[in-house]
Amino acid sequence: MIKPRSRRGGGRPTIADVARKAGVGAITVSRALREPERVSEELRRQIQAAVDELGYVPDPNARALASARAEVFGVLVPSLTNNVFAEVVRGIYDSLSDSPFRIQLGNTHYSGLEEERLLQVFAPQRPAALIVAGIDQTPTSRKLLENAGCPVVQVMETGPDPVDMMVGFSHLDGGRAATEHLIEAGYRRIGFIGARMDPRSQRRLAGYRAAMEVAGLFDPRLVTTTPVPSSVSLGRELFRDALAKVPTLDAVFCNNDDIALGVLFECHRASIDVPKTIGIVGFNDLDMMQVAFPSITSVRTHRYEIGRRAVAMALAAIAGNRPEQRVVDLGFELKRRESSAR
Amino acid sequence: MIKPRSRRGGGRPTIADVARKAGVGAITVSRALREPERVSEELRRQIQAAVDELGYVPDPNARALASARAEVFGVLVPSLTNNVFAEVVRGIYDSLSDSPFRIQLGNTHYSGLEEERLLQVFAPQRPAALIVAGIDQTPTSRKLLENAGCPVVQVMETGPDPVDMMVGFSHLDGGRAATEHLIEAGYRRIGFIGARMDPRSQRRLAGYRAAMEVAGLFDPRLVTTTPVPSSVSLGRELFRDALAKVPTLDAVFCNNDDIALGVLFECHRASIDVPKTIGIVGFNDLDMMQVAFPSITSVRTHRYEIGRRAVAMALAAIAGNRPEQRVVDLGFELKRRESSAR
DNA sequence: GGCCAATTTGGTAGCGCTACCATCCCGGTT
DNA sequence: AACCGGGATGGTAGCGCTACCAAATTGGCC
């Protein structure tokens, strides 16, 4: 006689228990749960009753193994604490909370190699979809994404050559718009201050440079950057460096809002008038930008919406109707405020 | 003749392929990967060679099914965008990045019911450990945690009755320390401004109240709270409300740093002198607090360290040596700065 | 030299679920 | 009345891995 295995801890009910109780075959229970329309009204009710009574919950691991596909979205972002990505992730979570899909979140720490490593960890799980930040994957990562056999959405940026789908906006255009705004406002010695300088920051810088060159105002000494991770305190330091380098500086376009806030605080501390003596423009438009005194002009980006849209596109692709528009540009919005109103 | 099934997409190599190539049994490969010390040096090398050559990666789903235990940490936090929890989560991710454990992150949106729901989704995965924020689980959630059959760490707070383990600090003491500091600095009409008012905020408020009562300064009209989610702009509004209610207000202890920043900006805008006319103390000590002008006094909390410690404790428990100290208080540190130096 | 314990290796039998195919039943045709 | 097609249901055979136990090998000791 074979004694029942009791390896499993709490002895949770299995699909066989439900089938027995409902007086049907196990496969019918499986179908009733996944494709209810293929099971008769009556059996469906019986099965549901058995499920409720036993408190049956399908084992996602067994499901994944048998169907060679896990109900998991793999999500890769460069940072968990950067508010920008936190918002994207929040959008993804909110969009997926009512679905059967779980989320596997990975933190690449802005490293292409780490991204590769994580992709190698994610792939064996056969995720239902992959969402990755940025468009600058290493060749290896790109190959992993192409061979993942599931919908892939690159988020935060748009570009010419999607692995599969894209949702984002043009950082170059954003940087250009911010700079043009400062030029129009009458500033001339406009600096660029940037920390971290990941690919997106690089493109904002390129937008800045393009605008400055068109206006005949570009001067390499106006650019102050560092690979060090961004923070408010770093913004303050970089601004002091920039000012020491170019005392005639009359405005700064900052890489992001943290840097901009650091600049603002340093101006307060040094009694520099904003926007008269120094104009400030940030990037991303965090909530605090409109509250700051003076309020800070910033390029509003639609992070939460990017997350939601990415999920919507992936879900559509999973359901078989791939969106006709594979690259979605959600744009940005320049919020003009006191800090750049000369 | 049985034709080979080809359900699986890319036909990734399985443990059987590795075993065949290395000329050993499948189970030996499994052991070589999980408990190398139990396999002879020679076979280990052969197996490793086969693994490398084939690019074999174990299927986590099959593994979880066979061993009735997934290499997953379930993590539940009330918010993904609140910097405080983002830091905890970052600590967790960093501590787990070199381990085989994956992370299943859930966002409870500060809702006990949502926490229950997520726990019900997590439990069937048989996670290796669970990390949950806070100590105020619903009875149902508590039961789910107790029956999870894995180490459980409650983080962010300490309390008398851990489900299993705890890492955090006393929000009540933090609130008290902040308030006592303001009293010592000479402030008398000290307000409390709080948004969201989750259980941790409630306890900070209790600490505030205790300190005020001891000093004979408590007045319910000094307390301004709202269940609305916290933000810098909300801080500004609440401060205006508080000031309208109590024009003689001479200091505020804020629920968190976002609120404190909103207060500071409103003071700038209304030309209220900080710290002469109004003293400000925040909570958490975000990076920007020391950069703000004037710099803002805040209660520094060790969020990142909480995440790391929680993982360390869970890992130890998984390895069989449960820490002797089940409740770890990481404390806090009052950072005295310009905003409260009368 | 023989015996026993410890160590190393392997075979078998599932873990809980679903893909694939077979079966059954029904009403509509010829 | 025999036949057929289509929808509902079920049986079988794994998915890739590991727990359990058995077998083989080694080494130490009397």
Coordinates of N, CA and C in Angstrom, one line a residue, chain B residues 169-336:
Chain B
F169 N 11.6 50.5 15.2 CA 11.9 51.4 16.3 C 10.6 51.9 16.8
S170 N 10.6 52.6 17.9 CA 9.4 53.1 18.5 C 9.0 54.5 17.9
H171 N 7.9 54.5 17.2 CA 7.5 55.8 16.7 C 7.0 56.7 17.8
L172 N 6.5 56.1 18.8 CA 6.0 56.9 20.0 C 7.2 57.6 20.6
D173 N 8.3 56.9 20.8 CA 9.5 57.6 21.4 C 10.0 58.6 20.4
G174 N 10.0 58.3 19.1 CA 10.5 59.3 18.2 C 9.7 60.6 18.2
G175 N 8.3 60.4 18.3 CA 7.5 61.6 18.4 C 7.7 62.4 19.7
R176 N 8.0 61.6 20.7 CA 8.2 62.3 22.0 C 9.5 63.0 22.0
A177 N 10.5 62.4 21.5 CA 11.9 63.0 21.4 C 11.8 64.3 20.6
A178 N 11.1 64.3 19.5 CA 11.0 65.5 18.7 C 10.3 66.6 19.4
T179 N 9.3 66.3 20.1 CA 8.5 67.3 20.8 C 9.3 67.8 22.0
E180 N 9.9 66.9 22.7 CA 10.7 67.4 23.9 C 11.8 68.4 23.4
H181 N 12.4 68.1 22.3 CA 13.4 68.9 21.8 C 12.9 70.4 21.5
L182 N 11.7 70.4 21.0 CA 11.1 71.8 20.7 C 10.8 72.5 22.0
I183 N 10.3 71.7 23.0 CA 10.0 72.3 24.3 C 11.3 72.9 24.9
E184 N 12.3 72.1 24.9 CA 13.6 72.5 25.4 C 14.2 73.7 24.7
A185 N 13.9 73.8 23.4 CA 14.4 74.9 22.6 C 13.6 76.2 23.0
G186 N 12.6 76.1 23.8 CA 11.8 77.3 24.2 C 10.5 77.5 23.5
Y187 N 10.1 76.6 22.6 CA 8.8 76.8 22.0 C 7.7 76.4 23.0
R188 N 6.5 77.0 22.9 CA 5.5 76.6 23.8 C 4.2 76.2 23.1
R189 N 3.8 77.0 22.1 CA 2.6 76.6 21.4 C 3.0 75.7 20.2
I190 N 3.3 74.5 20.5 CA 3.8 73.6 19.5 C 2.7 72.7 18.9
G191 N 2.5 72.9 17.6 CA 1.5 72.1 16.9 C 2.0 70.8 16.4
F192 N 1.0 69.9 16.1 CA 1.3 68.6 15.4 C 0.6 68.7 14.1
I193 N 1.3 68.4 13.0 CA 0.6 68.4 11.7 C 0.9 67.0 11.1
G194 N -0.2 66.4 10.8 CA 0.0 65.0 10.2 C -1.0 64.7 9.1
A195 N -0.5 64.1 8.1 CA -1.3 63.6 7.0 C -1.3 62.1 7.0
R196 N -2.2 61.5 6.3 CA -2.4 60.0 6.2 C -2.8 59.4 7.5
M197 N -2.0 59.7 8.5 CA -2.4 59.2 9.9 C -2.6 57.7 9.9
D198 N -1.6 57.0 9.4 CA -1.6 55.5 9.5 C -1.1 55.2 10.9
P199 N -1.1 53.9 11.3 CA -0.8 53.6 12.7 C 0.5 54.2 13.2
R200 N 1.5 54.2 12.4 CA 2.8 54.8 12.8 C 2.7 56.3 13.1
S201 N 1.9 57.0 12.2 CA 1.7 58.4 12.5 C 0.9 58.6 13.8
Q202 N 0.0 57.7 14.0 CA -0.8 57.8 15.2 C 0.1 57.7 16.4
R203 N 1.1 56.9 16.3 CA 1.9 56.7 17.5 C 2.9 57.9 17.7
R204 N 3.3 58.5 16.6 CA 4.1 59.7 16.7 C 3.3 60.8 17.4
L205 N 2.0 60.8 17.0 CA 1.1 61.8 17.6 C 1.0 61.5 19.1
A206 N 0.9 60.2 19.4 CA 0.8 59.9 20.9 C 2.0 60.3 21.6
G207 N 3.2 60.2 21.0 CA 4.4 60.6 21.6 C 4.5 62.1 21.8
Y208 N 4.0 62.8 20.8 CA 3.9 64.3 20.9 C 3.0 64.6 22.0
R209 N 1.8 64.0 22.1 CA 0.9 64.3 23.1 C 1.4 64.0 24.5
A210 N 2.1 62.9 24.6 CA 2.7 62.6 26.0 C 3.7 63.6 26.4
A211 N 4.5 64.1 25.5 CA 5.5 65.1 25.9 C 4.8 66.4 26.2
M212 N 3.8 66.8 25.4 CA 3.2 68.0 25.7 C 2.4 68.0 27.0
E213 N 1.8 66.9 27.3 CA 1.1 66.8 28.6 C 2.0 66.8 29.8
V214 N 3.1 66.2 29.7 CA 4.1 66.2 30.8 C 4.5 67.7 31.1
A215 N 4.7 68.4 30.0 CA 5.1 69.8 30.1 C 3.9 70.8 30.4
G216 N 2.7 70.2 30.4 CA 1.5 71.0 30.7 C 1.2 71.9 29.5
L217 N 1.6 71.5 28.3 CA 1.4 72.4 27.2 C 0.3 71.9 26.2
F218 N -0.2 70.7 26.5 CA -1.1 70.1 25.5 C -2.4 70.9 25.3
D219 N -2.8 71.0 24.1 CA -4.1 71.7 23.8 C -4.6 71.0 22.5
P220 N -5.8 70.4 22.5 CA -6.2 69.7 21.3 C -6.2 70.5 20.1
R221 N -6.4 71.8 20.2 CA -6.5 72.7 19.0 C -5.2 72.8 18.3
L222 N -4.1 72.3 19.0 CA -2.8 72.4 18.4 C -2.6 71.2 17.4
V223 N -3.5 70.3 17.4 CA -3.3 69.1 16.5 C -4.1 69.3 15.2
T224 N -3.4 69.1 14.1 CA -4.1 69.2 12.8 C -3.7 68.0 12.0
T225 N -4.7 67.2 11.7 CA -4.5 66.0 11.0 C -5.5 65.8 9.9
T226 N -5.2 64.9 8.9 CA -6.1 64.5 7.9 C -5.7 63.1 7.4
P227 N -6.7 62.4 6.9 CA -6.4 61.0 6.4 C -5.9 61.1 5.0
V228 N -5.9 62.3 4.4 CA -5.4 62.4 3.0 C -4.0 62.0 2.9
P229 N -3.6 61.4 1.8 CA -2.1 61.0 1.7 C -1.2 62.2 1.8
S230 N -0.1 62.0 2.3 CA 0.9 63.0 2.6 C 1.5 63.6 1.3
S231 N 1.8 64.8 1.3 CA 2.6 65.4 0.2 C 3.1 66.8 0.6
V232 N 4.0 67.3 -0.1 CA 4.6 68.6 0.3 C 3.5 69.7 0.2
S233 N 2.7 69.6 -0.9 CA 1.7 70.7 -1.0 C 0.6 70.5 0.1
L234 N 0.3 69.3 0.5 CA -0.6 69.2 1.6 C 0.0 69.8 2.9
G235 N 1.3 69.6 3.1 CA 2.0 70.2 4.3 C 1.7 71.7 4.3
R236 N 1.8 72.3 3.2 CA 1.6 73.7 3.1 C 0.2 74.1 3.6
E237 N -0.8 73.4 3.0 CA -2.2 73.7 3.3 C -2.5 73.4 4.8
L238 N -2.0 72.3 5.3 CA -2.3 72.0 6.7 C -1.7 73.0 7.6
F239 N -0.5 73.5 7.2 CA 0.1 74.6 8.1 C -0.8 75.8 8.1
R240 N -1.3 76.2 6.9 CA -2.1 77.4 6.9 C -3.4 77.2 7.8
D241 N -4.0 76.0 7.7 CA -5.1 75.7 8.5 C -4.7 75.8 10.0
A242 N -3.6 75.2 10.3 CA -3.2 75.2 11.8 C -3.0 76.6 12.3
L243 N -2.4 77.5 11.4 CA -2.1 78.8 11.8 C -3.4 79.6 11.9
A244 N -4.3 79.4 11.1 CA -5.6 80.1 11.1 C -6.3 79.7 12.4
K245 N -6.2 78.4 12.8 CA -6.8 77.9 14.0 C -6.2 78.5 15.3
V246 N -4.8 78.5 15.3 CA -4.1 78.9 16.4 C -3.0 79.9 16.0
P247 N -3.4 81.2 15.9 CA -2.4 82.2 15.4 C -1.2 82.4 16.2
T248 N -1.3 81.9 17.5 CA -0.1 82.0 18.4 C 0.9 80.9 18.2
L249 N 0.6 80.0 17.3 CA 1.5 78.8 17.1 C 2.9 79.3 16.9
D250 N 3.8 78.6 17.6 CA 5.2 79.0 17.5 C 6.2 77.9 17.0
A251 N 5.6 76.7 16.8 CA 6.4 75.6 16.3 C 5.5 74.5 15.8
V252 N 6.0 73.6 14.9 CA 5.2 72.5 14.5 C 6.1 71.2 14.4
F253 N 5.6 70.1 14.9 CA 6.2 68.8 14.7 C 5.4 68.2 13.6
C254 N 6.1 67.8 12.6 CA 5.4 67.3 11.4 C 5.6 65.8 11.3
N255 N 4.5 65.2 11.1 CA 4.3 63.8 10.7 C 5.4 63.2 9.9
N256 N 5.9 63.9 9.0 CA 7.0 63.5 8.1 C 7.7 64.6 7.4
D257 N 8.7 64.3 6.7 CA 9.5 65.4 6.1 C 8.8 66.1 4.9
D258 N 8.0 65.4 4.2 CA 7.3 66.1 3.2 C 6.4 67.2 3.7
I259 N 5.7 66.9 4.8 CA 4.9 67.9 5.4 C 5.8 69.1 5.9
A260 N 6.9 68.7 6.5 CA 7.8 69.8 7.1 C 8.3 70.7 6.0
L261 N 8.6 70.1 4.8 CA 9.0 70.9 3.7 C 7.9 71.9 3.2
G262 N 6.7 71.4 3.2 CA 5.6 72.2 2.8 C 5.5 73.4 3.8
V263 N 5.7 73.1 5.1 CA 5.6 74.2 6.1 C 6.7 75.2 5.8
L264 N 7.9 74.7 5.6 CA 9.0 75.6 5.4 C 8.7 76.5 4.2
F265 N 8.2 75.9 3.1 CA 8.0 76.8 1.9 C 6.9 77.8 2.2
E266 N 5.9 77.4 2.9 CA 4.8 78.3 3.2 C 5.4 79.5 4.1
C267 N 6.3 79.2 5.0 CA 6.9 80.2 5.8 C 7.6 81.2 4.9
H268 N 8.4 80.7 4.0 CA 9.1 81.5 3.0 C 8.1 82.4 2.3
R269 N 7.1 81.8 1.8 CA 6.1 82.5 1.0 C 5.4 83.6 1.8
A270 N 5.1 83.3 3.1 CA 4.4 84.3 3.9 C 5.4 85.1 4.8
S271 N 6.7 85.0 4.5 CA 7.7 85.8 5.2 C 7.7 85.6 6.7
I272 N 7.5 84.3 7.0 CA 7.5 84.0 8.5 C 8.9 83.5 8.8
D273 N 9.5 84.0 9.8 CA 10.9 83.7 10.1 C 11.0 82.3 10.7
V274 N 11.8 81.5 10.1 CA 12.1 80.1 10.7 C 13.6 80.2 11.1
P275 N 14.0 79.9 12.3 CA 13.2 79.3 13.4 C 12.6 80.4 14.4
K276 N 12.9 81.6 14.2 CA 12.4 82.6 15.2 C 11.0 82.6 15.5
T277 N 10.2 82.8 14.5 CA 8.7 82.9 14.7 C 8.1 81.5 14.7
I278 N 8.6 80.6 13.9 CA 8.1 79.2 13.8 C 9.2 78.3 13.8
G279 N 9.2 77.3 14.7 CA 10.2 76.2 14.7 C 9.6 75.0 13.9
I280 N 10.4 74.3 13.3 CA 9.9 73.1 12.5 C 10.8 71.9 12.8
V281 N 10.1 70.8 13.0 CA 10.8 69.5 13.1 C 10.0 68.5 12.2
G282 N 10.8 67.7 11.5 CA 10.2 66.7 10.6 C 10.5 65.3 11.1
F283 N 10.2 64.3 10.3 CA 10.4 63.0 10.7 C 10.8 62.1 9.5
N284 N 11.9 61.4 9.7 CA 12.6 60.5 8.8 C 13.9 60.9 8.3
D285 N 14.1 62.3 8.3 CA 15.4 62.8 7.8 C 15.8 62.4 6.4
L286 N 15.0 62.8 5.5 CA 15.4 62.7 4.1 C 16.6 63.5 3.8
D287 N 17.3 63.1 2.8 CA 18.6 63.8 2.4 C 18.4 65.4 2.3
M288 N 17.3 65.8 1.8 CA 17.1 67.2 1.6 C 16.9 68.0 2.8
M289 N 16.6 67.4 3.9 CA 16.4 68.1 5.2 C 17.7 68.9 5.6
Q290 N 18.8 68.4 5.4 CA 20.1 69.1 5.8 C 20.5 70.1 4.8
V291 N 19.9 70.1 3.6 CA 20.2 71.0 2.5 C 19.3 72.2 2.5
A292 N 18.1 72.0 3.0 CA 17.1 73.0 3.0 C 17.6 74.3 3.7
F293 N 17.0 75.4 3.4 CA 17.4 76.6 4.0 C 16.2 77.3 4.7
P294 N 16.2 77.4 6.0 CA 17.2 76.8 6.9 C 17.1 75.3 6.9
S295 N 18.2 74.7 7.3 CA 18.2 73.2 7.4 C 17.1 72.8 8.4
I296 N 16.5 71.6 8.2 CA 15.3 71.3 9.0 C 15.7 70.1 10.0
T297 N 15.4 70.4 11.2 CA 15.6 69.4 12.2 C 14.6 68.2 11.9
S298 N 15.1 67.0 12.1 CA 14.3 65.8 11.8 C 14.7 64.6 12.6
V299 N 13.9 63.6 12.7 CA 14.2 62.4 13.4 C 14.6 61.4 12.4
R300 N 15.9 61.1 12.4 CA 16.5 60.2 11.4 C 16.1 58.8 11.8
T301 N 15.6 58.1 10.8 CA 15.2 56.7 11.0 C 16.1 55.8 10.0
H302 N 16.3 54.6 10.4 CA 17.3 53.8 9.6 C 16.5 52.8 8.7
R303 N 15.9 53.4 7.7 CA 15.1 52.5 6.9 C 15.8 51.5 6.1
Y304 N 16.9 51.9 5.5 CA 17.7 50.9 4.7 C 18.2 49.8 5.5
E305 N 18.7 50.2 6.7 CA 19.2 49.2 7.6 C 18.1 48.2 8.1
I306 N 16.9 48.8 8.3 CA 15.8 47.9 8.7 C 15.5 46.8 7.6
G307 N 15.6 47.2 6.4 CA 15.4 46.2 5.3 C 16.5 45.2 5.3
R308 N 17.7 45.6 5.5 CA 18.9 44.7 5.5 C 18.7 43.7 6.7
R309 N 18.4 44.3 7.8 CA 18.4 43.5 9.1 C 17.2 42.5 9.0
A310 N 16.1 42.9 8.4 CA 15.0 42.0 8.3 C 15.4 40.8 7.5
V311 N 16.1 41.0 6.4 CA 16.5 39.9 5.5 C 17.5 39.0 6.3
A312 N 18.4 39.7 7.0 CA 19.5 38.9 7.7 C 18.8 37.9 8.7
M313 N 17.8 38.5 9.4 CA 17.1 37.6 10.4 C 16.3 36.5 9.7
A314 N 15.7 36.8 8.6 CA 14.9 35.8 7.9 C 15.8 34.7 7.4
L315 N 16.9 35.1 6.8 CA 17.9 34.2 6.3 C 18.4 33.3 7.4
A316 N 18.7 33.9 8.5 CA 19.2 33.1 9.6 C 18.2 32.1 10.1
A317 N 16.9 32.5 10.1 CA 15.9 31.6 10.5 C 15.7 30.5 9.5
I318 N 15.8 30.8 8.2 CA 15.7 29.8 7.2 C 16.8 28.7 7.4
A319 N 18.0 29.3 7.7 CA 19.2 28.4 7.8 C 19.1 27.6 9.1
G320 N 18.1 27.8 9.9 CA 17.9 27.0 11.1 C 18.4 27.7 12.4
N321 N 19.1 28.7 12.3 CA 19.5 29.4 13.6 C 18.8 30.7 13.8
R322 N 17.6 30.5 14.3 CA 16.8 31.7 14.6 C 17.5 32.6 15.6
P323 N 17.5 33.9 15.3 CA 18.2 34.8 16.2 C 17.6 34.8 17.6
E324 N 18.5 34.8 18.6 CA 18.0 34.8 19.9 C 17.1 36.0 20.2
Q325 N 17.5 37.1 19.6 CA 16.8 38.4 19.8 C 15.7 38.5 18.7
R326 N 14.5 38.3 19.1 CA 13.4 38.3 18.1 C 12.9 39.6 17.7
V327 N 13.1 40.6 18.6 CA 12.6 41.9 18.4 C 13.8 42.9 18.4
V328 N 14.1 43.5 17.3 CA 15.3 44.3 17.2 C 14.9 45.8 17.0
D329 N 15.3 46.6 18.0 CA 15.0 48.0 17.9 C 16.2 48.8 17.4
L330 N 16.1 49.3 16.2 CA 17.2 50.0 15.6 C 17.3 51.5 16.0
G331 N 16.3 51.9 16.7 CA 16.3 53.3 17.3 C 16.1 54.3 16.2
F332 N 16.4 55.6 16.6 CA 16.3 56.7 15.7 C 17.3 57.7 16.3
E333 N 17.4 58.9 15.6 CA 18.4 59.8 16.0 C 17.9 61.2 15.7
L334 N 17.8 62.0 16.7 CA 17.2 63.4 16.5 C 18.3 64.3 15.9
K335 N 18.1 64.8 14.7 CA 19.1 65.6 14.0 C 18.7 67.1 14.3
R336 N 19.4 67.7 15.2 CA 19.1 69.1 15.5 C 19.7 70.0 14.4

